[in-house]
PDB file of C-alpha atoms and ligand atoms in Angstrom:
ATOM      1  CA  MET A  93       0.101  -0.112  -0.171  1.00 40.00           C
ATOM      2  CA  ALA A  94       1.287   3.261  -1.008  1.00 44.00           C
ATOM      3  CA  PHE A  95       0.916   6.165   1.443  1.00 49.00           C
ATOM      4  CA  GLY A  96       1.762   9.372  -1.073  1.00 45.00           C
ATOM      5  CA  SER A  97      -0.126  12.271  -0.871  1.00 45.00           C
ATOM      6  CA  PRO A  98       1.599  14.736   0.477  1.00 51.00           C
ATOM      7  CA  LYS A  99      -1.417  16.717   2.544  1.00 80.00           C
ATOM      8  CA  ILE A 100      -3.953  15.157   5.092  1.00 93.00           C
ATOM      9  CA  TYR A 101      -6.742  17.842   5.223  1.00 97.00           C
ATOM     10  CA  LYS A 102      -8.737  18.729   2.482  1.00 97.00           C
ATOM     11  CA  THR A 103     -10.106  21.532   2.107  1.00 96.00           C
ATOM     12  CA  PRO A 104     -14.645  22.069   1.970  1.00 97.00           C
ATOM     13  CA  ALA A 105     -14.444  22.269  -1.549  1.00 97.00           C
ATOM     14  CA  GLU A 106     -12.037  18.531  -1.738  1.00 97.00           C
ATOM     15  CA  LEU A 107     -14.672  17.103   0.488  1.00 98.00           C
ATOM     16  CA  ARG A 108     -17.795  18.206  -1.383  1.00 98.00           C
ATOM     17  CA  LEU A 109     -16.287  16.529  -4.132  1.00 98.00           C
ATOM     18  CA  MET A 110     -16.159  13.319  -2.369  1.00 98.00           C
ATOM     19  CA  VAL A 111     -19.642  12.908  -1.268  1.00 98.00           C
ATOM     20  CA  ARG A 112     -20.225  11.486  -4.699  1.00 98.00           C
ATOM     21  CA  PRO A 113     -17.888   8.711  -4.842  1.00 98.00           C
ATOM     22  CA  GLY A 114     -19.039   7.176  -1.410  1.00 98.00           C
ATOM     23  CA  VAL A 115     -22.246   7.347  -2.603  1.00 98.00           C
ATOM     24  CA  VAL A 116     -21.553   5.459  -5.571  1.00 98.00           C
ATOM     25  CA  THR A 117     -19.618   2.902  -3.406  1.00 98.00           C
ATOM     26  CA  ALA A 118     -22.187   2.168  -1.522  1.00 98.00           C
ATOM     27  CA  GLY A 119     -24.840   2.046  -3.459  1.00 98.00           C
ATOM     28  CA  SER A 120     -22.220  -0.470  -5.726  1.00 98.00           C
ATOM     29  CA  LEU A 121     -21.863  -2.727  -2.608  1.00 98.00           C
ATOM     30  CA  THR A 122     -25.793  -2.531  -1.475  1.00 98.00           C
ATOM     31  CA  ALA A 123     -26.527  -3.860  -5.085  1.00 98.00           C
ATOM     32  CA  VAL A 124     -23.904  -6.675  -4.580  1.00 98.00           C
ATOM     33  CA  ARG A 125     -25.297  -7.749  -1.305  1.00 98.00           C
ATOM     34  CA  ALA A 126     -28.684  -7.563  -2.969  1.00 98.00           C
ATOM     35  CA  ALA A 127     -27.346 -10.598  -4.969  1.00 98.00           C
ATOM     36  CA  ILE A 128     -25.367 -13.024  -2.770  1.00 98.00           C
ATOM     37  CA  ARG A 129     -26.481 -16.452  -2.699  1.00 98.00           C
ATOM     38  CA  PRO A 130     -25.603 -19.958  -3.141  1.00 98.00           C
ATOM     39  CA  GLY A 131     -24.630 -20.931  -6.351  1.00 98.00           C
ATOM     40  CA  ILE A 132     -23.369 -16.908  -8.084  1.00 98.00           C
ATOM     41  CA  THR A 133     -19.864 -16.648  -8.134  1.00 98.00           C
ATOM     42  CA  THR A 134     -17.219 -14.200  -7.322  1.00 98.00           C
ATOM     43  CA  ARG A 135     -17.103 -12.953 -10.684  1.00 98.00           C
ATOM     44  CA  GLU A 136     -21.068 -12.608 -10.962  1.00 98.00           C
ATOM     45  CA  LEU A 137     -20.714 -10.175  -8.141  1.00 98.00           C
ATOM     46  CA  ASP A 138     -17.308  -8.189  -9.632  1.00 98.00           C
ATOM     47  CA  ALA A 139     -19.493  -7.703 -12.726  1.00 98.00           C
ATOM     48  CA  ILE A 140     -22.730  -6.329 -10.704  1.00 98.00           C
ATOM     49  CA  ALA A 141     -20.522  -3.903  -8.625  1.00 98.00           C
ATOM     50  CA  GLU A 142     -19.106  -2.947 -11.840  1.00 98.00           C
ATOM     51  CA  VAL A 143     -22.003  -2.318 -13.917  1.00 98.00           C
ATOM     52  CA  SER A 144     -23.422   0.167 -10.522  1.00 98.00           C
ATOM     53  CA  ILE A 145     -20.688   1.766 -10.302  1.00 98.00           C
ATOM     54  CA  ARG A 146     -20.544   2.664 -14.644  1.00 98.00           C
ATOM     55  CA  ALA A 147     -23.844   3.715 -14.278  1.00 98.00           C
ATOM     56  CA  ALA A 148     -23.803   5.961 -11.683  1.00 98.00           C
ATOM     57  CA  GLY A 149     -21.044   7.795 -13.688  1.00 98.00           C
ATOM     58  CA  GLY A 150     -17.861   6.324 -11.447  1.00 98.00           C
ATOM     59  CA  VAL A 151     -15.106   3.916 -12.408  1.00 98.00           C
ATOM     60  CA  PRO A 152     -13.859   0.858 -10.136  1.00 98.00           C
ATOM     61  CA  ASN A 153     -10.695   2.313  -8.455  1.00 97.00           C
ATOM     62  CA  PHE A 154      -9.670  -0.982  -7.483  1.00 97.00           C
ATOM     63  CA  MET A 155      -8.553  -1.272 -11.314  1.00 96.00           C
ATOM     64  CA  LYS A 156      -6.208   1.187 -11.241  1.00 93.00           C
ATOM     65  CA  GLU A 157      -4.699  -1.113  -8.354  1.00 93.00           C
ATOM     66  CA  PRO A 158      -1.323  -2.433 -10.594  1.00 94.00           C
ATOM     67  CA  GLY A 159      -1.910  -5.498 -11.887  1.00 95.00           C
ATOM     68  CA  TYR A 160      -5.658  -5.914 -10.804  1.00 97.00           C
ATOM     69  CA  SER A 161      -8.237  -6.157 -12.882  1.00 96.00           C
ATOM     70  CA  HIS A 162     -11.664  -6.367 -11.146  1.00 98.00           C
ATOM     71  CA  THR A 163     -14.150  -3.873  -9.198  1.00 98.00           C
ATOM     72  CA  LEU A 164     -14.479  -5.971  -5.896  1.00 98.00           C
ATOM     73  CA  CYS A 165     -12.286  -7.922  -3.864  1.00 98.00           C
ATOM     74  CA  VAL A 166     -14.782 -10.630  -2.189  1.00 98.00           C
ATOM     75  CA  SER A 167     -12.747 -12.403   0.428  1.00 98.00           C
ATOM     76  CA  ILE A 168     -14.621 -16.301   1.834  1.00 98.00           C
ATOM     77  CA  ASN A 169     -14.054 -17.467   5.315  1.00 98.00           C
ATOM     78  CA  ASP A 170     -10.971 -18.115   5.878  1.00 98.00           C
ATOM     79  CA  GLU A 171      -9.556 -15.073   3.630  1.00 98.00           C
ATOM     80  CA  ILE A 172      -9.169 -11.802   5.132  1.00 98.00           C
ATOM     81  CA  VAL A 173      -8.604  -9.090   2.304  1.00 98.00           C
ATOM     82  CA  HIS A 174      -8.120  -8.576  -0.887  1.00 98.00           C
ATOM     83  CA  GLY A 175     -10.172 -12.307  -2.885  1.00 98.00           C
ATOM     84  CA  VAL A 176      -9.692 -12.154  -6.790  1.00 98.00           C
ATOM     85  CA  PRO A 177     -12.752 -12.648  -7.978  1.00 98.00           C
ATOM     86  CA  GLY A 178     -13.635 -15.319 -10.407  1.00 98.00           C
ATOM     87  CA  ASP A 179     -15.319 -19.218 -10.719  1.00 98.00           C
ATOM     88  CA  ARG A 180     -15.115 -19.708  -7.071  1.00 98.00           C
ATOM     89  CA  VAL A 181     -18.918 -20.389  -6.154  1.00 98.00           C
ATOM     90  CA  VAL A 182     -20.465 -18.361  -2.911  1.00 98.00           C
ATOM     91  CA  GLN A 183     -21.853 -21.498  -0.893  1.00 98.00           C
ATOM     92  CA  PRO A 184     -24.198 -22.177   2.124  1.00 98.00           C
ATOM     93  CA  GLY A 185     -22.979 -21.219   5.320  1.00 98.00           C
ATOM     94  CA  ASP A 186     -20.347 -19.179   4.073  1.00 98.00           C
ATOM     95  CA  LEU A 187     -18.714 -15.738   6.047  1.00 98.00           C
ATOM     96  CA  VAL A 188     -18.333 -13.760   2.217  1.00 99.00           C
ATOM     97  CA  SER A 189     -16.847 -10.114   2.837  1.00 98.00           C
ATOM     98  CA  VAL A 190     -17.132  -7.882  -0.577  1.00 98.00           C
ATOM     99  CA  ASP A 191     -14.796  -4.771  -0.450  1.00 98.00           C
ATOM    100  CA  CYS A 192     -15.480  -2.127  -3.213  1.00 98.00           C
ATOM    101  CA  GLY A 193     -14.403   0.872  -4.379  1.00 98.00           C
ATOM    102  CA  ALA A 194     -15.365   3.929  -6.492  1.00 98.00           C
ATOM    103  CA  ASP A 195     -13.483   6.733  -8.134  1.00 98.00           C
ATOM    104  CA  VAL A 196     -16.109   9.958  -9.074  1.00 98.00           C
ATOM    105  CA  ASP A 197     -14.797  12.853 -11.058  1.00 98.00           C
ATOM    106  CA  GLY A 198     -11.241  11.908  -9.536  1.00 97.00           C
ATOM    107  CA  TRP A 199     -12.256  11.816  -5.980  1.00 98.00           C
ATOM    108  CA  ASN A 200     -12.178   8.215  -4.096  1.00 98.00           C
ATOM    109  CA  GLY A 201     -14.743   6.152  -2.118  1.00 98.00           C
ATOM    110  CA  ASP A 202     -13.736   2.660   0.090  1.00 98.00           C
ATOM    111  CA  ALA A 203     -16.180   0.656   1.400  1.00 98.00           C
ATOM    112  CA  ALA A 204     -16.252  -3.616   2.388  1.00 99.00           C
ATOM    113  CA  PHE A 205     -19.006  -5.982   4.614  1.00 99.00           C
ATOM    114  CA  SER A 206     -19.114  -9.257   5.657  1.00 98.00           C
ATOM    115  CA  VAL A 207     -22.008 -11.169   5.338  1.00 98.00           C
ATOM    116  CA  VAL A 208     -23.358 -14.791   5.573  1.00 98.00           C
ATOM    117  CA  VAL A 209     -24.960 -17.097   3.339  1.00 98.00           C
ATOM    118  CA  PRO A 210     -28.315 -18.718   5.421  1.00 98.00           C
ATOM    119  CA  ASP A 211     -27.620 -22.420   5.579  1.00 98.00           C
ATOM    120  CA  PRO A 212     -29.973 -23.761   7.509  1.00 97.00           C
ATOM    121  CA  THR A 213     -28.598 -27.766   7.639  1.00 98.00           C
ATOM    122  CA  ARG A 214     -25.498 -26.041  10.312  1.00 98.00           C
ATOM    123  CA  PRO A 215     -26.889 -22.987  12.348  1.00 98.00           C
ATOM    124  CA  GLU A 216     -24.279 -23.481  15.282  1.00 98.00           C
ATOM    125  CA  LEU A 217     -21.586 -22.843  11.791  1.00 98.00           C
ATOM    126  CA  VAL A 218     -24.006 -20.178  10.574  1.00 98.00           C
ATOM    127  CA  ALA A 219     -24.024 -18.278  14.249  1.00 98.00           C
ATOM    128  CA  ALA A 220     -20.814 -18.300  15.017  1.00 98.00           C
ATOM    129  CA  ARG A 221     -19.985 -16.023  12.109  1.00 98.00           C
ATOM    130  CA  GLN A 222     -23.066 -14.015  11.733  1.00 98.00           C
ATOM    131  CA  GLU A 223     -21.633 -12.838  15.378  1.00 98.00           C
ATOM    132  CA  LEU A 224     -18.021 -12.410  14.046  1.00 98.00           C
ATOM    133  CA  ALA A 225     -19.365 -10.438  11.656  1.00 98.00           C
ATOM    134  CA  ASP A 226     -21.208  -8.680  13.590  1.00 98.00           C
ATOM    135  CA  VAL A 227     -18.793  -7.632  16.516  1.00 98.00           C
ATOM    136  CA  THR A 228     -16.523  -6.570  13.222  1.00 98.00           C
ATOM    137  CA  GLU A 229     -19.562  -3.998  12.237  1.00 98.00           C
ATOM    138  CA  HIS A 230     -19.865  -3.055  15.474  1.00 98.00           C
ATOM    139  CA  SER A 231     -16.289  -1.716  16.144  1.00 98.00           C
ATOM    140  CA  LEU A 232     -16.233  -0.533  12.898  1.00 98.00           C
ATOM    141  CA  TRP A 233     -19.142   2.192  13.873  1.00 98.00           C
ATOM    142  CA  ALA A 234     -16.967   2.197  17.706  1.00 98.00           C
ATOM    143  CA  GLY A 235     -13.882   3.607  15.843  1.00 98.00           C
ATOM    144  CA  ILE A 236     -16.183   6.063  13.555  1.00 98.00           C
ATOM    145  CA  ALA A 237     -18.125   7.283  16.865  1.00 98.00           C
ATOM    146  CA  GLU A 238     -14.768   7.712  18.285  1.00 98.00           C
ATOM    147  CA  LEU A 239     -13.287  10.135  15.481  1.00 98.00           C
ATOM    148  CA  ALA A 240     -16.310  12.178  15.924  1.00 98.00           C
ATOM    149  CA  ARG A 241     -15.036  13.143  19.442  1.00 96.00           C
ATOM    150  CA  VAL A 242     -11.420  12.549  19.708  1.00 97.00           C
ATOM    151  CA  PRO A 243      -8.293  14.997  19.486  1.00 97.00           C
ATOM    152  CA  ARG A 244      -5.681  12.437  17.776  1.00 98.00           C
ATOM    153  CA  LEU A 245      -6.015   9.604  15.037  1.00 98.00           C
ATOM    154  CA  ASN A 246      -5.192   6.843  16.721  1.00 98.00           C
ATOM    155  CA  GLU A 247      -7.646   6.838  19.419  1.00 98.00           C
ATOM    156  CA  VAL A 248      -9.927   5.115  16.529  1.00 98.00           C
ATOM    157  CA  GLY A 249      -7.855   2.243  16.910  1.00 98.00           C
ATOM    158  CA  ALA A 250      -8.104   1.956  20.880  1.00 98.00           C
ATOM    159  CA  ALA A 251     -11.889   1.714  20.746  1.00 98.00           C
ATOM    160  CA  ILE A 252     -12.011  -0.498  17.873  1.00 98.00           C
ATOM    161  CA  GLU A 253      -9.518  -2.554  19.894  1.00 98.00           C
ATOM    162  CA  ASP A 254     -11.975  -2.326  23.052  1.00 98.00           C
ATOM    163  CA  ALA A 255     -15.048  -2.804  21.552  1.00 98.00           C
ATOM    164  CA  VAL A 256     -13.828  -5.949  20.048  1.00 98.00           C
ATOM    165  CA  ASP A 257     -12.396  -7.435  23.221  1.00 98.00           C
ATOM    166  CA  ALA A 258     -15.362  -6.639  25.210  1.00 98.00           C
ATOM    167  CA  ARG A 259     -17.672  -9.314  22.601  1.00 97.00           C
ATOM    168  CA  GLY A 260     -15.150 -11.635  23.438  1.00 96.00           C
ATOM    169  CA  THR A 261     -12.022 -13.478  22.434  1.00 96.00           C
ATOM    170  CA  PHE A 262     -11.419 -12.699  19.093  1.00 98.00           C
ATOM    171  CA  GLY A 263      -7.824 -11.512  16.524  1.00 98.00           C
ATOM    172  CA  ILE A 264      -7.189  -8.000  15.305  1.00 98.00           C
ATOM    173  CA  VAL A 265      -5.256  -8.405  12.441  1.00 98.00           C
ATOM    174  CA  GLU A 266      -2.669  -5.842  11.820  1.00 97.00           C
ATOM    175  CA  ASP A 267      -0.527  -6.564   9.192  1.00 96.00           C
ATOM    176  CA  TYR A 268      -3.134  -4.343   7.011  1.00 97.00           C
ATOM    177  CA  VAL A 269      -4.959  -0.929   8.226  1.00 98.00           C
ATOM    178  CA  GLY A 270      -7.213   2.276   7.238  1.00 98.00           C
ATOM    179  CA  HIS A 271      -5.784   5.092   5.207  1.00 98.00           C
ATOM    180  CA  GLY A 272      -6.297   8.185   3.880  1.00 98.00           C
ATOM    181  CA  ILE A 273      -8.960   8.728   0.837  1.00 98.00           C
ATOM    182  CA  GLY A 274      -8.841  11.526  -1.131  1.00 97.00           C
ATOM    183  CA  ARG A 275      -7.399  11.707  -5.158  1.00 96.00           C
ATOM    184  CA  SER A 276      -5.879   8.711  -4.568  1.00 95.00           C
ATOM    185  CA  MET A 277      -7.561   5.409  -2.901  1.00 95.00           C
ATOM    186  CA  HIS A 278      -4.698   4.976  -0.387  1.00 95.00           C
ATOM    187  CA  GLU A 279      -2.866   7.887   1.592  1.00 95.00           C
ATOM    188  CA  ASP A 280      -1.398   9.044   4.765  1.00 95.00           C
ATOM    189  CA  PRO A 281      -2.345   8.633   7.650  1.00 97.00           C
ATOM    190  CA  PRO A 282      -2.329   5.079   8.183  1.00 98.00           C
ATOM    191  CA  VAL A 283      -5.592   4.275  10.558  1.00 98.00           C
ATOM    192  CA  PHE A 284      -4.649   1.347  13.022  1.00 98.00           C
ATOM    193  CA  ASN A 285      -7.393  -0.912  14.337  1.00 98.00           C
ATOM    194  CA  PHE A 286      -6.185  -1.481  17.033  1.00 98.00           C
ATOM    195  CA  ARG A 287      -4.064   0.351  20.393  1.00 98.00           C
ATOM    196  CA  VAL A 288      -0.257   2.006  18.889  1.00 98.00           C
ATOM    197  CA  GLN A 289       1.885   4.858  21.122  1.00 96.00           C
ATOM    198  CA  GLN A 290       1.901   7.759  19.069  1.00 97.00           C
ATOM    199  CA  PRO A 291      -0.800   9.555  19.028  1.00 97.00           C
ATOM    200  CA  GLY A 292      -0.952  10.089  15.383  1.00 96.00           C
ATOM    201  CA  PRO A 293      -2.482  13.241  13.381  1.00 97.00           C
ATOM    202  CA  ARG A 294      -5.057  15.585  14.855  1.00 97.00           C
ATOM    203  CA  VAL A 295      -8.675  15.185  13.804  1.00 97.00           C
ATOM    204  CA  LYS A 296      -9.440  18.159  12.381  1.00 96.00           C
ATOM    205  CA  PRO A 297     -11.398  19.160   9.663  1.00 97.00           C
ATOM    206  CA  GLY A 298     -10.718  18.304   6.120  1.00 97.00           C
ATOM    207  CA  LEU A 299      -9.204  14.752   7.759  1.00 98.00           C
ATOM    208  CA  VAL A 300     -10.903  12.049   5.333  1.00 98.00           C
ATOM    209  CA  VAL A 301      -9.766   8.439   6.475  1.00 98.00           C
ATOM    210  CA  ALA A 302     -11.460   4.755   5.469  1.00 98.00           C
ATOM    211  CA  ILE A 303     -11.140   2.713   8.921  1.00 98.00           C
ATOM    212  CA  GLU A 304     -11.828  -1.081   8.159  1.00 98.00           C
ATOM    213  CA  PRO A 305     -11.138  -4.126  10.528  1.00 98.00           C
ATOM    214  CA  MET A 306     -10.352  -7.213  10.015  1.00 98.00           C
ATOM    215  CA  ILE A 307     -11.657  -9.535  12.713  1.00 98.00           C
ATOM    216  CA  THR A 308     -10.557 -13.308  13.151  1.00 98.00           C
ATOM    217  CA  ARG A 309     -11.825 -15.961  14.687  1.00 97.00           C
ATOM    218  CA  GLY A 310      -8.670 -16.980  15.816  1.00 94.00           C
ATOM    219  CA  GLY A 311      -4.683 -16.084  15.217  1.00 95.00           C
ATOM    220  CA  VAL A 312      -3.921 -12.929  13.467  1.00 97.00           C
ATOM    221  CA  ASN A 313      -1.233 -14.028  11.302  1.00 98.00           C
ATOM    222  CA  SER A 314      -2.104 -14.134   7.472  1.00 98.00           C
ATOM    223  CA  HIS A 315      -0.482 -14.893   4.323  1.00 98.00           C
ATOM    224  CA  VAL A 316      -1.186 -14.293   0.495  1.00 98.00           C
ATOM    225  CA  LEU A 317      -2.596 -17.008  -1.246  1.00 98.00           C
ATOM    226  CA  ALA A 318      -0.843 -17.997  -5.226  1.00 97.00           C
ATOM    227  CA  ASP A 319      -3.069 -16.266  -6.776  1.00 96.00           C
ATOM    228  CA  GLY A 320      -1.157 -13.295  -5.643  1.00 96.00           C
ATOM    229  CA  TRP A 321      -3.655 -11.136  -4.004  1.00 97.00           C
ATOM    230  CA  THR A 322      -5.785 -13.149  -1.704  1.00 98.00           C
ATOM    231  CA  VAL A 323      -4.722 -12.966   2.219  1.00 98.00           C
ATOM    232  CA  ALA A 324      -6.049 -15.722   4.321  1.00 98.00           C
ATOM    233  CA  THR A 325      -5.608 -16.766   8.262  1.00 98.00           C
ATOM    234  CA  ASP A 326      -2.274 -18.725   8.363  1.00 98.00           C
ATOM    235  CA  ASP A 327      -4.891 -21.460  11.070  1.00 98.00           C
ATOM    236  CA  GLY A 328      -7.584 -20.914   8.703  1.00 98.00           C
ATOM    237  CA  ALA A 329      -9.769 -19.589  11.598  1.00 98.00           C
ATOM    238  CA  ASP A 330     -12.878 -16.916   9.771  1.00 98.00           C
ATOM    239  CA  ALA A 331     -12.047 -13.355   9.539  1.00 98.00           C
ATOM    240  CA  ALA A 332     -14.215 -10.484   8.349  1.00 98.00           C
ATOM    241  CA  HIS A 333     -13.981  -7.126   7.057  1.00 98.00           C
ATOM    242  CA  TRP A 334     -15.969  -3.974   7.155  1.00 99.00           C
ATOM    243  CA  GLU A 335     -15.267  -0.497   6.128  1.00 98.00           C
ATOM    244  CA  HIS A 336     -16.414   2.671   5.584  1.00 98.00           C
ATOM    245  CA  SER A 337     -14.523   6.018   4.458  1.00 98.00           C
ATOM    246  CA  VAL A 338     -15.082   9.074   6.826  1.00 98.00           C
ATOM    247  CA  ALA A 339     -14.795  12.717   6.148  1.00 98.00           C
ATOM    248  CA  VAL A 340     -14.468  14.985   9.717  1.00 98.00           C
ATOM    249  CA  HIS A 341     -15.729  18.772   8.551  1.00 98.00           C
ATOM    250  CA  ASP A 342     -16.496  21.931   9.587  1.00 96.00           C
ATOM    251  CA  GLY A 343     -19.902  20.470  10.783  1.00 96.00           C
ATOM    252  CA  GLY A 344     -18.970  17.500  12.729  1.00 97.00           C
ATOM    253  CA  ILE A 345     -19.020  13.884  10.852  1.00 98.00           C
ATOM    254  CA  TRP A 346     -19.955  12.404   8.117  1.00 98.00           C
ATOM    255  CA  VAL A 347     -20.025   8.729   6.820  1.00 98.00           C
ATOM    256  CA  LEU A 348     -19.134   9.330   3.012  1.00 98.00           C
ATOM    257  CA  THR A 349     -19.809   5.512   1.833  1.00 98.00           C
ATOM    258  CA  ALA A 350     -23.166   4.796   4.202  1.00 98.00           C
ATOM    259  CA  GLU A 351     -26.355   5.859   2.260  1.00 96.00           C
ATOM    260  CA  ASP A 352     -27.585   7.922   5.257  1.00 98.00           C
ATOM    261  CA  GLY A 353     -24.764   9.417   5.910  1.00 98.00           C
ATOM    262  CA  GLY A 354     -24.295   7.059   8.898  1.00 98.00           C
ATOM    263  CA  ALA A 355     -26.970   8.072  11.391  1.00 98.00           C
ATOM    264  CA  ASN A 356     -28.231   3.880  11.793  1.00 98.00           C
ATOM    265  CA  GLY A 357     -24.775   2.701  12.938  1.00 98.00           C
ATOM    266  CA  LEU A 358     -23.595   5.758  14.897  1.00 98.00           C
ATOM    267  CA  ALA A 359     -27.222   5.826  17.026  1.00 98.00           C
ATOM    268  CA  SER A 360     -26.175   3.686  19.611  1.00 97.00           C
ATOM    269  CA  PHE A 361     -23.414   5.659  20.454  1.00 97.00           C
ATOM    270  CA  GLY A 362     -25.157   9.004  20.390  1.00 97.00           C
ATOM    271  CA  VAL A 363     -23.336  10.654  17.219  1.00 98.00           C
ATOM    272  CA  VAL A 364     -25.413  12.476  14.750  1.00 98.00           C
ATOM    273  CA  PRO A 365     -23.425  12.439  11.426  1.00 98.00           C
ATOM    274  CA  THR A 366     -24.038  15.773   9.847  1.00 98.00           C
ATOM    275  CA  PRO A 367     -24.460  16.554   5.816  1.00 98.00           C
ATOM    276  CA  ILE A 368     -21.868  18.039   4.300  1.00 97.00           C
ATOM    277  CA  GLY A 369     -22.786  21.142   3.336  1.00 86.00           C
TER     278      GLY A 369
HETATM  279 MG1   MG B 441     -11.266  -1.359   0.762  1.00 94.04          MG
HETATM  280 MG1   MG B 442      -9.047   0.452   1.962  1.00 94.04          MG
END
C-alpha cells in the first residue's frame, strides 16, 4: 500500500467532491449484497458492482491498482482481504466479505461489508460466523464514533480494540490497516485498528479516512495465496472485514460510504452525523 499524498487535510470544496464517490461506492455494495446467494460466482458479483459504478458515472478504482483488473475483492471464510473474483461459487454458510471502491471525477470512495450466506443445515456455524461479522461491524462503528469526539486519530484504533475485546476472544489483524483517502484510494495517514503508542495526526475538519477493521476467530497471522493477492489466516480461522470512508468537516462527521451518512450505525453511540454542506 502506497501512502503517497503529501497533504492530509482536504478543503471544504474537496470534501464536497468526495460525497459522490462515497454514494456510488455505497450503491454498488448494496447491489452486490442483494445478489449474494448460494450458486453465484464471485465473478458475477464483480460484474454487478462494475455495472452499478459505471451506471452512476464512476470508475472502479481497484482497477487502478497495478496488476488488478477487478471491481471488487471478495474474501470468503478464512480469507481476510484482497480475494480475487473468479469462478469460485458462493456456498451456503459462507462468510463473504466484499470490498469495493469507486472513483468519481478523480475522487475516491472505499468500503466493505461481511455477510453470512444462510444455511439451515448448519445453524451453529452460521451463528458463529454471523457473530464474527457483527463484532467486526460493531467495532467499525465504535471507531467511527470515536473519530467524532477525539483530538487524535490513533484513539480510533484503541476504540476498535476495546470494542472487539468487549465481545469475546477475537484476533485483530495488524498486517493491514485503514488509510487516508482522497485523490488516491490509499493516502496518508495509516488508520490502525488497535492501540498504538503514537497519538497520530490531529482530528480536524478536512481529515478523510477509511476505517477498516479485519477481525478473526483465531490468530492474526496471515499469508498471501498463490494468486498473489488473496490474504488468508495462517490458522484457517474465519475472518471478517468492514470498512467505511469517513469525513471530518466543520459540522461534524459524515460517513461518505453509508447511504444515511452513518446515522443508523452511530445511533447507539450517541453520535449524529452531519451532512457536508
Ligand atoms: Mg476497501
Ligand atoms: Mg481501504
